[in-house]
Short mmCIF file of N, CA and C and ligand atoms in Angstrom, two decimals:
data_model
loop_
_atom_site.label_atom_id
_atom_site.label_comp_id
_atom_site.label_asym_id
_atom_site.label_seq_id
_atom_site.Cartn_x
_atom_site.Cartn_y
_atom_site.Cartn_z
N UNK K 1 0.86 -1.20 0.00
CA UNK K 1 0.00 0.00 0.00
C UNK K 1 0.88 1.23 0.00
N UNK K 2 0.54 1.55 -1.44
CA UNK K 2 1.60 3.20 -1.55
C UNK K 2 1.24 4.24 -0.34
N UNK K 3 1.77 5.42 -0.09
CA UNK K 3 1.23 6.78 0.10
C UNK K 3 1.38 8.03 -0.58
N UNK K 4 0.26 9.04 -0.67
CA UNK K 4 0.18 9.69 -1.94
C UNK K 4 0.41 11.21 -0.92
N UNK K 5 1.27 11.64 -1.17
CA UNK K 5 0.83 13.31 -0.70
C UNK K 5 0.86 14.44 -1.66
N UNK K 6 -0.21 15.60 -1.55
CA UNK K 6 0.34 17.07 -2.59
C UNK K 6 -0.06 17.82 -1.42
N UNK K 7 0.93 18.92 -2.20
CA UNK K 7 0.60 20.57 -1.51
C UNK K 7 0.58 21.34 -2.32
N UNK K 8 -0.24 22.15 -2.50
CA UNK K 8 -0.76 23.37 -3.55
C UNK K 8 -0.52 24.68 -2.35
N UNK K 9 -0.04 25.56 -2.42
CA UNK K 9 -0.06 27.00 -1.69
C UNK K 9 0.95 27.78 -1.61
N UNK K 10 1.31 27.99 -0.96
CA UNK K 10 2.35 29.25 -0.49
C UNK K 10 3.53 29.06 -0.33
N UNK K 11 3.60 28.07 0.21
CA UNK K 11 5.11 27.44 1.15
C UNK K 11 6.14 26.83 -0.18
N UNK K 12 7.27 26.43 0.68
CA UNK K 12 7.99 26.03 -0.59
C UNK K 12 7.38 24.44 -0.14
N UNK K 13 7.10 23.94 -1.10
CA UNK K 13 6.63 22.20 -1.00
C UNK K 13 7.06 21.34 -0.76
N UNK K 14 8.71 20.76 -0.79
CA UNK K 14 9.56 19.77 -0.81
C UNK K 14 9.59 19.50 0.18
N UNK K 15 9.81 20.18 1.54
CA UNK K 15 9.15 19.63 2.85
C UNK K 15 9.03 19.11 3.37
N UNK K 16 7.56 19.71 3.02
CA UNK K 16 6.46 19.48 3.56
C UNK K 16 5.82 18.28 2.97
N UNK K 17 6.07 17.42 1.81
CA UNK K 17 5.93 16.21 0.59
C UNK K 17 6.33 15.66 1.36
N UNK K 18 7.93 15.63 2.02
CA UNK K 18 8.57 14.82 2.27
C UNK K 18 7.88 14.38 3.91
N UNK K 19 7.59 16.01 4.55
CA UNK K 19 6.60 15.27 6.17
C UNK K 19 5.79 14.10 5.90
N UNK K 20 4.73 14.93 4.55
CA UNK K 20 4.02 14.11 4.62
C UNK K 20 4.25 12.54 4.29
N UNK K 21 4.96 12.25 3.49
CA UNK K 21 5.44 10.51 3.46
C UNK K 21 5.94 10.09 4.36
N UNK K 22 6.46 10.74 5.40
CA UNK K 22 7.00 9.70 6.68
C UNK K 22 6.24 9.43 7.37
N UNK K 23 4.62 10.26 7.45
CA UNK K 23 3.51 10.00 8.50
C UNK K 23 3.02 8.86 7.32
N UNK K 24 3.43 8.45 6.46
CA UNK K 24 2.81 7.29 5.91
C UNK K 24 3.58 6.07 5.73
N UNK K 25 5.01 6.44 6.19
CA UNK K 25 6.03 5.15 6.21
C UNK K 25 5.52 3.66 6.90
N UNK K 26 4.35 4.15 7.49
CA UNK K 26 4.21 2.50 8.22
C UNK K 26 3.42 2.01 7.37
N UNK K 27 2.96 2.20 6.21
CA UNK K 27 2.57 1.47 5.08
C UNK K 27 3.13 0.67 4.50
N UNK K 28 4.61 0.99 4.43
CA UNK K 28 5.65 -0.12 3.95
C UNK K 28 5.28 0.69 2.07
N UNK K 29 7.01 0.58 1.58
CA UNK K 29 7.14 1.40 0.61
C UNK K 29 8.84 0.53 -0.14
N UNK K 30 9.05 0.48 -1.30
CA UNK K 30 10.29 -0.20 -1.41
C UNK K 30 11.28 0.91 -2.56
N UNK K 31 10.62 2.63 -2.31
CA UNK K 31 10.80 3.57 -3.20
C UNK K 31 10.25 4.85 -3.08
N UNK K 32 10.84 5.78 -3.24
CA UNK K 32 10.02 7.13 -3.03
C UNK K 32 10.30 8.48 -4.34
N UNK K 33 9.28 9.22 -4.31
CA UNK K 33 9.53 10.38 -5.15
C UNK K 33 8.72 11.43 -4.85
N UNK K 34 9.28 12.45 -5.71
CA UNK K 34 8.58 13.59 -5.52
C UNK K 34 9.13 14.56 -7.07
N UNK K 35 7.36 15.25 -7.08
CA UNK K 35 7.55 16.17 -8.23
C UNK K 35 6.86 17.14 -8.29
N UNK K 36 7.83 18.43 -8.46
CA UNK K 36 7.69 19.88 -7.90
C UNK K 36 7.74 20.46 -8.95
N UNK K 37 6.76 21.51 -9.35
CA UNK K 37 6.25 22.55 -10.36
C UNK K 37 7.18 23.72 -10.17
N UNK K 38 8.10 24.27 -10.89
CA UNK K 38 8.75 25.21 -11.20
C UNK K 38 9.00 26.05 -12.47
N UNK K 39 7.76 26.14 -12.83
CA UNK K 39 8.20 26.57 -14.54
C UNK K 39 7.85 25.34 -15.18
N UNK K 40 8.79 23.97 -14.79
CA UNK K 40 8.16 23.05 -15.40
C UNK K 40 8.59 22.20 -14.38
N UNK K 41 8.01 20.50 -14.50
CA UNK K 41 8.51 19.82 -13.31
C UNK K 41 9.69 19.25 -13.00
N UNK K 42 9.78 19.55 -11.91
CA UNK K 42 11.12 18.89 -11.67
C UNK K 42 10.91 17.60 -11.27
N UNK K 43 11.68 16.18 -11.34
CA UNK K 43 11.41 14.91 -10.71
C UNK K 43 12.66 14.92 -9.86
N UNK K 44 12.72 13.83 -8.60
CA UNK K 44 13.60 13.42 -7.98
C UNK K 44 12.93 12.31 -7.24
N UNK K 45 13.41 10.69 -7.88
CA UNK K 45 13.21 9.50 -7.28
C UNK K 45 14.36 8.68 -6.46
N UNK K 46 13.66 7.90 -5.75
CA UNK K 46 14.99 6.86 -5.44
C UNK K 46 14.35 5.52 -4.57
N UNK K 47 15.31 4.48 -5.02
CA UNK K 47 15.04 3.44 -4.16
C UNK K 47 15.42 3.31 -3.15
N UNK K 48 14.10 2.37 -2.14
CA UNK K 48 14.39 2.38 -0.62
C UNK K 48 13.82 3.34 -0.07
N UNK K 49 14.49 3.34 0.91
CA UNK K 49 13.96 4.60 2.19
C UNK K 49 13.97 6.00 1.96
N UNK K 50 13.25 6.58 2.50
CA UNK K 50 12.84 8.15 1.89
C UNK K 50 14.05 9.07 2.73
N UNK K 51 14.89 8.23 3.59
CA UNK K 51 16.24 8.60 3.82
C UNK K 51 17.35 9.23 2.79
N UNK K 52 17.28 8.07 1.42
CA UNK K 52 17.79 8.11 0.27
C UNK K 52 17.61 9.40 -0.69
N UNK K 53 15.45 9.60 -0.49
CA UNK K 53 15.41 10.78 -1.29
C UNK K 53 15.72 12.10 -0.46
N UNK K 54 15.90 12.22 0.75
CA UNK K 54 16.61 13.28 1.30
C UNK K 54 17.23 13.51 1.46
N UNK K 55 18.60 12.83 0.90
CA UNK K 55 19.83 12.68 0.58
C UNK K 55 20.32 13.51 -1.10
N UNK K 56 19.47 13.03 -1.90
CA UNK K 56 19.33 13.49 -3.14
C UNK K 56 18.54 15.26 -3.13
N UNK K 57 17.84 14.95 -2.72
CA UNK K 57 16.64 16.19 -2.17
C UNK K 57 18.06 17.52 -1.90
N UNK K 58 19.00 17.12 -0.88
CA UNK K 58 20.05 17.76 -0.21
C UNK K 58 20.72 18.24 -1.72
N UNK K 59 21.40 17.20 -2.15
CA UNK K 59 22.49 17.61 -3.41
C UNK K 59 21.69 18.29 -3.98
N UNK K 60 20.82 17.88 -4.44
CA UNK K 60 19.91 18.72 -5.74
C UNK K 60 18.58 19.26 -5.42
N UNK K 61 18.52 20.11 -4.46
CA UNK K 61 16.80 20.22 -3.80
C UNK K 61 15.94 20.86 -4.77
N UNK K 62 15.04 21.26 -4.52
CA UNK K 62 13.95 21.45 -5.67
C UNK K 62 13.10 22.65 -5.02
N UNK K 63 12.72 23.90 -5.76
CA UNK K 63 12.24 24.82 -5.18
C UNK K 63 11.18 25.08 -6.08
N UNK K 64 9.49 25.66 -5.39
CA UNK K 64 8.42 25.38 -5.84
C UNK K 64 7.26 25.06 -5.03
N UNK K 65 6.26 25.59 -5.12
CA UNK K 65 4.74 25.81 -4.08
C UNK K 65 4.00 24.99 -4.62
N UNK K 66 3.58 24.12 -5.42
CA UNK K 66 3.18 22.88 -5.79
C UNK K 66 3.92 21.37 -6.15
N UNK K 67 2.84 20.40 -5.61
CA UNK K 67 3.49 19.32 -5.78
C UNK K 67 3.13 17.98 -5.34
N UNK K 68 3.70 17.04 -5.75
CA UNK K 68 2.90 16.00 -5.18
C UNK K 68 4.03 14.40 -4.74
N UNK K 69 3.96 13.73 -3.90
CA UNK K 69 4.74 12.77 -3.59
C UNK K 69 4.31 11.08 -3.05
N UNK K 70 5.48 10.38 -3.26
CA UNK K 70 4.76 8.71 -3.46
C UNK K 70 5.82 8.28 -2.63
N UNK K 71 5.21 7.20 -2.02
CA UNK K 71 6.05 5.89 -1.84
C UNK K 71 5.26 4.68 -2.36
N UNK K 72 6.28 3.72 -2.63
CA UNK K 72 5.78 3.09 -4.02
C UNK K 72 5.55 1.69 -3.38
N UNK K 73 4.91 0.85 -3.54
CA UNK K 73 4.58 -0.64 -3.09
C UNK K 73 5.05 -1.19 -4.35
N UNK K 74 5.40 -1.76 -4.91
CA UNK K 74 5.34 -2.09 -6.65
C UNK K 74 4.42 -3.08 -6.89
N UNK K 75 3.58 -2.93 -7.80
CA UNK K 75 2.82 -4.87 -8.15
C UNK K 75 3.13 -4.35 -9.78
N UNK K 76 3.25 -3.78 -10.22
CA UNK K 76 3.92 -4.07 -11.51
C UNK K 76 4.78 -3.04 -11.65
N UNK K 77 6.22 -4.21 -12.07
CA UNK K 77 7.43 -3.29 -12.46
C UNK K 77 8.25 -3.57 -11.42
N UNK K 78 9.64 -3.82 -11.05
CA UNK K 78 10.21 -4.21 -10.40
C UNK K 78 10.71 -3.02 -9.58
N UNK K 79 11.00 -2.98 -7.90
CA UNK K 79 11.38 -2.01 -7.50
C UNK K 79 12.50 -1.33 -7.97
N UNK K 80 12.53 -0.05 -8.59
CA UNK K 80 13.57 0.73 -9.20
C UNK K 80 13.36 2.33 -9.58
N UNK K 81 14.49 2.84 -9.59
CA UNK K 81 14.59 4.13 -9.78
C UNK K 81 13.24 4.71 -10.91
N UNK K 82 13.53 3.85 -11.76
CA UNK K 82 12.60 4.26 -13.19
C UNK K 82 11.37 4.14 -13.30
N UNK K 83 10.62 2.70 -12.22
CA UNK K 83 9.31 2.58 -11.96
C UNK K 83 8.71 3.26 -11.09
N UNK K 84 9.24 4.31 -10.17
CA UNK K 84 9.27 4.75 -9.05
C UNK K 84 8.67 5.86 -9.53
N UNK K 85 7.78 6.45 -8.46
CA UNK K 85 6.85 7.71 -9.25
C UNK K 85 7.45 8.95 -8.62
N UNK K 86 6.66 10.12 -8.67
CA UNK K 86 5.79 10.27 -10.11
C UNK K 86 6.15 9.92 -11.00
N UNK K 87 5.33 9.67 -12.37
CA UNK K 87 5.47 9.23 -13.49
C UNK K 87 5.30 10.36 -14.35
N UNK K 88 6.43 10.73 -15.36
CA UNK K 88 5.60 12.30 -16.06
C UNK K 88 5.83 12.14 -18.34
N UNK K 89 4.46 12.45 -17.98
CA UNK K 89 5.12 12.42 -19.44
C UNK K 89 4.54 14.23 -20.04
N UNK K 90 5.80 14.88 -20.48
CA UNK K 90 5.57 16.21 -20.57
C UNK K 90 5.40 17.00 -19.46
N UNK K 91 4.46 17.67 -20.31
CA UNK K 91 3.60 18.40 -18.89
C UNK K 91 2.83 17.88 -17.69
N UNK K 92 2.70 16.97 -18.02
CA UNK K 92 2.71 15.89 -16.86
C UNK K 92 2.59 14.84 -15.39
N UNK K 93 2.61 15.06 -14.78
CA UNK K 93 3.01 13.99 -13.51
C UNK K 93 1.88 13.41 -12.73
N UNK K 94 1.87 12.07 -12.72
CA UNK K 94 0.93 10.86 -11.89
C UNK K 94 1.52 10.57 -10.49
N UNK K 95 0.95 10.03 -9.63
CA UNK K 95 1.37 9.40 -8.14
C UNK K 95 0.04 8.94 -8.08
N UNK K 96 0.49 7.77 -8.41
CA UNK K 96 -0.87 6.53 -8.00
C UNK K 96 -0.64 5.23 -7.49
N UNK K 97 -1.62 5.53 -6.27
CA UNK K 97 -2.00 3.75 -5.60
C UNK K 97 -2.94 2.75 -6.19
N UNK K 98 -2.33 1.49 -6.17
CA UNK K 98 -3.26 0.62 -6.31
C UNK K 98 -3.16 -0.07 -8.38
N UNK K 99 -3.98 -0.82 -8.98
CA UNK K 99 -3.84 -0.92 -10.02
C UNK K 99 -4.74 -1.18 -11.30
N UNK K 100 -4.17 -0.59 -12.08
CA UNK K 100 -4.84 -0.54 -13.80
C UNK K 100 -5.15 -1.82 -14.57
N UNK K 101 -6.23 -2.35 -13.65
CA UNK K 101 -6.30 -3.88 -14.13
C UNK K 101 -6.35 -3.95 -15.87
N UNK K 102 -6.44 -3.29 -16.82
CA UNK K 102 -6.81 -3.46 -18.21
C UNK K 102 -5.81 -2.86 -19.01
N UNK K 103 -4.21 -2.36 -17.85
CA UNK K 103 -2.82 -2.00 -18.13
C UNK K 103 -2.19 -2.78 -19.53
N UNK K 104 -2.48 -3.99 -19.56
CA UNK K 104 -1.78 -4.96 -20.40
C UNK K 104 -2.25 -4.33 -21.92
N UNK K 105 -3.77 -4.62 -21.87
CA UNK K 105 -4.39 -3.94 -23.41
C UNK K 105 -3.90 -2.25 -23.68
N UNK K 106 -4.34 -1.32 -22.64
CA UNK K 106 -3.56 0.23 -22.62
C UNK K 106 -2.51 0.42 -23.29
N UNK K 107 -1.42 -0.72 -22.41
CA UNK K 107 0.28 -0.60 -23.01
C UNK K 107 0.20 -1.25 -24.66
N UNK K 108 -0.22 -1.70 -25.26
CA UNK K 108 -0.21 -2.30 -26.00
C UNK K 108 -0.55 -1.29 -27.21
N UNK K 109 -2.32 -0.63 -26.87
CA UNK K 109 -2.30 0.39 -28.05
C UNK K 109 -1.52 1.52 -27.70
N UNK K 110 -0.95 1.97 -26.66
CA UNK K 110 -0.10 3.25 -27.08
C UNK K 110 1.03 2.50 -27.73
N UNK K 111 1.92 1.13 -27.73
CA UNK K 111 2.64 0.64 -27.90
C UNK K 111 2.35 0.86 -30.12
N UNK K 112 1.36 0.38 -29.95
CA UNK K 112 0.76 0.37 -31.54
C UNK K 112 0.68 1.90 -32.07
N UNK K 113 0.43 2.88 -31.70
CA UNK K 113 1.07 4.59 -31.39
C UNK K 113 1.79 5.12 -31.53
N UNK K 114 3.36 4.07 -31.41
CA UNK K 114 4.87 4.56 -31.23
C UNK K 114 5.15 5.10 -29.89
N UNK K 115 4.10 5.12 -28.74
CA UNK K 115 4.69 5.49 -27.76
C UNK K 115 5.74 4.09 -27.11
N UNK K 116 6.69 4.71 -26.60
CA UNK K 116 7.83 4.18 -25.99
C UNK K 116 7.35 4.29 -24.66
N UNK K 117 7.43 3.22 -23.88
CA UNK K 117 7.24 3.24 -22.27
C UNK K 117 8.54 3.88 -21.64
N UNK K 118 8.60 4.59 -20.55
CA UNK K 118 9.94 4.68 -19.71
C UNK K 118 9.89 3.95 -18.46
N UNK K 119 8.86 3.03 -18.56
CA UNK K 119 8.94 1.98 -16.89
C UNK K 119 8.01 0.77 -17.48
N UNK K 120 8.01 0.08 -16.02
CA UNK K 120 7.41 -1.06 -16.63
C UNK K 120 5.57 -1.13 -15.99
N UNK K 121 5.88 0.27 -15.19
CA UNK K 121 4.27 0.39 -14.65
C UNK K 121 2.96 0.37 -15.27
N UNK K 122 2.28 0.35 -14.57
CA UNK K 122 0.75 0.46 -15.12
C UNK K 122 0.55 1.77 -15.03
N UNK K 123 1.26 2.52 -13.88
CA UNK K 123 0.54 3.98 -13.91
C UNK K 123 1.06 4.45 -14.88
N UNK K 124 2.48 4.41 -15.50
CA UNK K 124 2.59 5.67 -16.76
C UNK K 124 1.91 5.53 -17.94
N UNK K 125 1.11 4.60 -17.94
CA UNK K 125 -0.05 4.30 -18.68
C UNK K 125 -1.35 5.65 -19.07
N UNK K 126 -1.61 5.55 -17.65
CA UNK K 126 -2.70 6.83 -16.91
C UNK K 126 -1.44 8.23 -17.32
N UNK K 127 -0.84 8.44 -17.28
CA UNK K 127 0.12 10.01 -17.45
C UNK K 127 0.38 10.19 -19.41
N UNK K 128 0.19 8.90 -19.98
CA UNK K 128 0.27 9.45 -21.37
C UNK K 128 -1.44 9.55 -21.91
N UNK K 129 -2.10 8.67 -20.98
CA UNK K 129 -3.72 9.27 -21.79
C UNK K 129 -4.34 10.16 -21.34
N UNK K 130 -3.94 10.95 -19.74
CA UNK K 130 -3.69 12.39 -19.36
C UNK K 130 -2.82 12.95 -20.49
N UNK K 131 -1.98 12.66 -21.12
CA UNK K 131 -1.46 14.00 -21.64
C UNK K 131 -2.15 13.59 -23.44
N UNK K 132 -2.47 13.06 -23.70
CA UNK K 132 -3.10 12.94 -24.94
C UNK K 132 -4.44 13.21 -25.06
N UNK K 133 -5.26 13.03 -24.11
CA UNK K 133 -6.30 14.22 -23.94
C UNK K 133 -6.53 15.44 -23.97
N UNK K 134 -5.35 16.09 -22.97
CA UNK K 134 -5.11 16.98 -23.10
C UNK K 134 -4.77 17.80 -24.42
N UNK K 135 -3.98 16.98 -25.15
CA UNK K 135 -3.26 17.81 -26.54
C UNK K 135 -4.54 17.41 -27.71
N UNK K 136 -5.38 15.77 -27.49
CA UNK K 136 -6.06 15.73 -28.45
C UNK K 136 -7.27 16.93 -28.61
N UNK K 137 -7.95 16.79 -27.21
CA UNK K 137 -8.74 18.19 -27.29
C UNK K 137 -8.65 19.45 -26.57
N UNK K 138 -7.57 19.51 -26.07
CA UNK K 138 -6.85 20.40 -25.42
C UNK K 138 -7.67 21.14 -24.21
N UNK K 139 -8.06 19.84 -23.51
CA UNK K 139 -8.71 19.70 -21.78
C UNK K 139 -7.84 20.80 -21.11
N UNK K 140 -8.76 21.04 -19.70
CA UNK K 140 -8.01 21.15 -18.94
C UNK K 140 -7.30 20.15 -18.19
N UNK K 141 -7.18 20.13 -17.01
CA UNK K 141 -5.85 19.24 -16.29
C UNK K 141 -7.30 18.27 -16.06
N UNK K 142 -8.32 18.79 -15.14
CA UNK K 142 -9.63 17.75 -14.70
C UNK K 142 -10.34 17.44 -15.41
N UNK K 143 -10.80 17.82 -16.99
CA UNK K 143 -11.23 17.44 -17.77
C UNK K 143 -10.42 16.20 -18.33
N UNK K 144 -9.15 16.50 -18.67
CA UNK K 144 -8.75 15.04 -19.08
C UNK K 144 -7.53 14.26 -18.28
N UNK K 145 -8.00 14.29 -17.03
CA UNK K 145 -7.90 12.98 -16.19
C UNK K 145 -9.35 12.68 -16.24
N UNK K 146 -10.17 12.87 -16.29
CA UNK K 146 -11.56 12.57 -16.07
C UNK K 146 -11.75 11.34 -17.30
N UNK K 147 -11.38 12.12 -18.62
CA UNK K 147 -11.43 11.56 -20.04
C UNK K 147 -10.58 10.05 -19.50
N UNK K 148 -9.46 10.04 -19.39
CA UNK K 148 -8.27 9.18 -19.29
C UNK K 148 -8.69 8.41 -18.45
N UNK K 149 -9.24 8.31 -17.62
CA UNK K 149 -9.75 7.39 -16.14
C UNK K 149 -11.32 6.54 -16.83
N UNK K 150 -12.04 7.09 -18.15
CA UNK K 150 -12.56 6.78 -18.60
C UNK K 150 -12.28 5.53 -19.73
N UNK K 151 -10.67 5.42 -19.70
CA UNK K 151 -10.24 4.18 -20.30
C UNK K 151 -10.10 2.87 -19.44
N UNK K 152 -10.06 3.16 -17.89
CA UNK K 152 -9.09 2.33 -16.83
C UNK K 152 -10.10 1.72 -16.30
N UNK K 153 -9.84 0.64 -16.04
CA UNK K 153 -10.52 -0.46 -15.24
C UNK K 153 -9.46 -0.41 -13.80
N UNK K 154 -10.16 -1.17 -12.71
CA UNK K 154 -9.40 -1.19 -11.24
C UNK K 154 -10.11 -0.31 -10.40
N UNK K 155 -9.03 -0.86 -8.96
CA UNK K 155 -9.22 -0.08 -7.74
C UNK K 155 -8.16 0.88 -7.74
N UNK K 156 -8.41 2.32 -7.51
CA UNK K 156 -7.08 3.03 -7.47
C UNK K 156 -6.79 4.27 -6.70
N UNK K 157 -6.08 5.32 -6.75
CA UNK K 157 -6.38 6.47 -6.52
C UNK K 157 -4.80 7.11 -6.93
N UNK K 158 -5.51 8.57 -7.80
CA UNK K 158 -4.24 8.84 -7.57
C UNK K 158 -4.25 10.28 -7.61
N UNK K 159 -2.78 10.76 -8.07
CA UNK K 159 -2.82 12.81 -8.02
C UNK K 159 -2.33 13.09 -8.92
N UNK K 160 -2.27 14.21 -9.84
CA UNK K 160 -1.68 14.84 -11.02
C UNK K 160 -1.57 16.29 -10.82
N UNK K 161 -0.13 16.67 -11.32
CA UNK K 161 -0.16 18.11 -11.44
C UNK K 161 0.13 18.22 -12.83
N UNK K 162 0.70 19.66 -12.87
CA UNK K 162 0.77 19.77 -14.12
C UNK K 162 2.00 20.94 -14.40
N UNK K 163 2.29 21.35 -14.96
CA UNK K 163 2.95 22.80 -15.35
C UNK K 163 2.35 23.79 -15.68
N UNK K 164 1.30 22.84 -16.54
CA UNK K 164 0.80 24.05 -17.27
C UNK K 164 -0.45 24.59 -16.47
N UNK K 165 -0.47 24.13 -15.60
CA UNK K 165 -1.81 24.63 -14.21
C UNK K 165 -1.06 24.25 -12.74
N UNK K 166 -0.19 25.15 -12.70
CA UNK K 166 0.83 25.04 -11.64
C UNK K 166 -0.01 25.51 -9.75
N UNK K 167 -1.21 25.80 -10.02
CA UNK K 167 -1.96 25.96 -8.84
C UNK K 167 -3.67 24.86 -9.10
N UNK K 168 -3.07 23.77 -9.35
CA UNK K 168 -4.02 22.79 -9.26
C UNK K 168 -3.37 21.51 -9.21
N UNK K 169 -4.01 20.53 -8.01
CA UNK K 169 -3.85 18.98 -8.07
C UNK K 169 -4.68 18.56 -8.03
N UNK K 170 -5.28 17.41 -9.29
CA UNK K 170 -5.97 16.77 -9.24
C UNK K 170 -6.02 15.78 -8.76
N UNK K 171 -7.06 15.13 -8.22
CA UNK K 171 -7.29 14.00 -7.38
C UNK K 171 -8.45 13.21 -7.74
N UNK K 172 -8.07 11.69 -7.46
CA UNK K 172 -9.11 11.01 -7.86
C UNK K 172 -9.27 9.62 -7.67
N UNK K 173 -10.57 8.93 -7.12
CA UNK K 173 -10.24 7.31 -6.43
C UNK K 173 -11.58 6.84 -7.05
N1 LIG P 1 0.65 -0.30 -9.49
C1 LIG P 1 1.52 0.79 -9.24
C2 LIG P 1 2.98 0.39 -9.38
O1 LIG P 1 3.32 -0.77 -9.38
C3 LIG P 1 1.26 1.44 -7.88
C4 LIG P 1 1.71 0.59 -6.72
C5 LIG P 1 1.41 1.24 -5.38
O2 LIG P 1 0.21 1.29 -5.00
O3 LIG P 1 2.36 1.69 -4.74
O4 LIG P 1 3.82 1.27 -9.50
#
């Protein structure tokens, strides 16, 4: 069982992402990330303990008032840097629990598309038909996660920001 946190407001976010995943560490997690809106998003993942991403966080910190953060359970995709969320494609970024039971057929027609996967998840599945909604009819951010969630079968929940709506997270279970 992942944990999902965002913060939309004032403060700088990285944080406060990061508070929030340790009040969820007793969920058990084998990976963590976080992705912060600055102009455009920034990512910073890592495997293991969220020790690791505050280690990275340190060398390379990330500055920015929106955002959203994961620790990852994996059931598809092996624990690793690359499966590890958020997941972003473009403008972009997913943090989702739980899974895309109808993932296999999804990957397959974006696969038939020319899209190239960058993990082996089910969620970056959900982050390219968020962003192809978006560009096909040029949604907003809740209009097409709405559209995109309209392809997915499962139990789930997850969060999306965006760049291009840098004072909104969407949410959805
Ligand atoms: N199914 C997703 C994955 O394997 C989410 C797992 C979770 O809930 O942490 O990345």
């Amino acid at each position: 069982m992942c944990g999902i946190v965002g913060y939309v407001g004032a403060k700088p976010c990285a944080p406060i992402l990061i508070e929030g995943l340790k009040r969820l560490e007793y969920r058990g997690y084998d990976s963590a990330g976080l992705a912060v809106l600055n102009g455009q998003i920034q990512l910073r993942r890592s495997v293991g303990k969220l020790s690791n991403l505050e280690a990275l966080l340190t060398e390379s910190p990330l500055q920015g008032t929106t955002g959203v953060g994961h620790t990852r359970w994996a059931t598809h995709g092996r624990p690793s840097e690359s499966n590890a969320h958020p997941h972003i494609v473009q403008d972009v970024a997913v943090v989702h629990n739980g899974i895309f039971e109808n993932h296999l057929e999804l990957r397959k027609k974006l696969n038939n598309q020319g899209i190239q996967m960058a993990s082996d998840t089910d969620t970056e599945i959900v982050a390219h038909l968020i962003h192809q909604a978006r560009q096909e009819s040029n949604l907003s951010l809740f209009d097409a996660v709405r559209k995109a969630l309209g392809h997915i079968h499962g139990s789930y929940a997850l969060a999306v920001v965006s760049s291009a709506e840098p004072q909104t997270i969407v949410i959805a279970k």
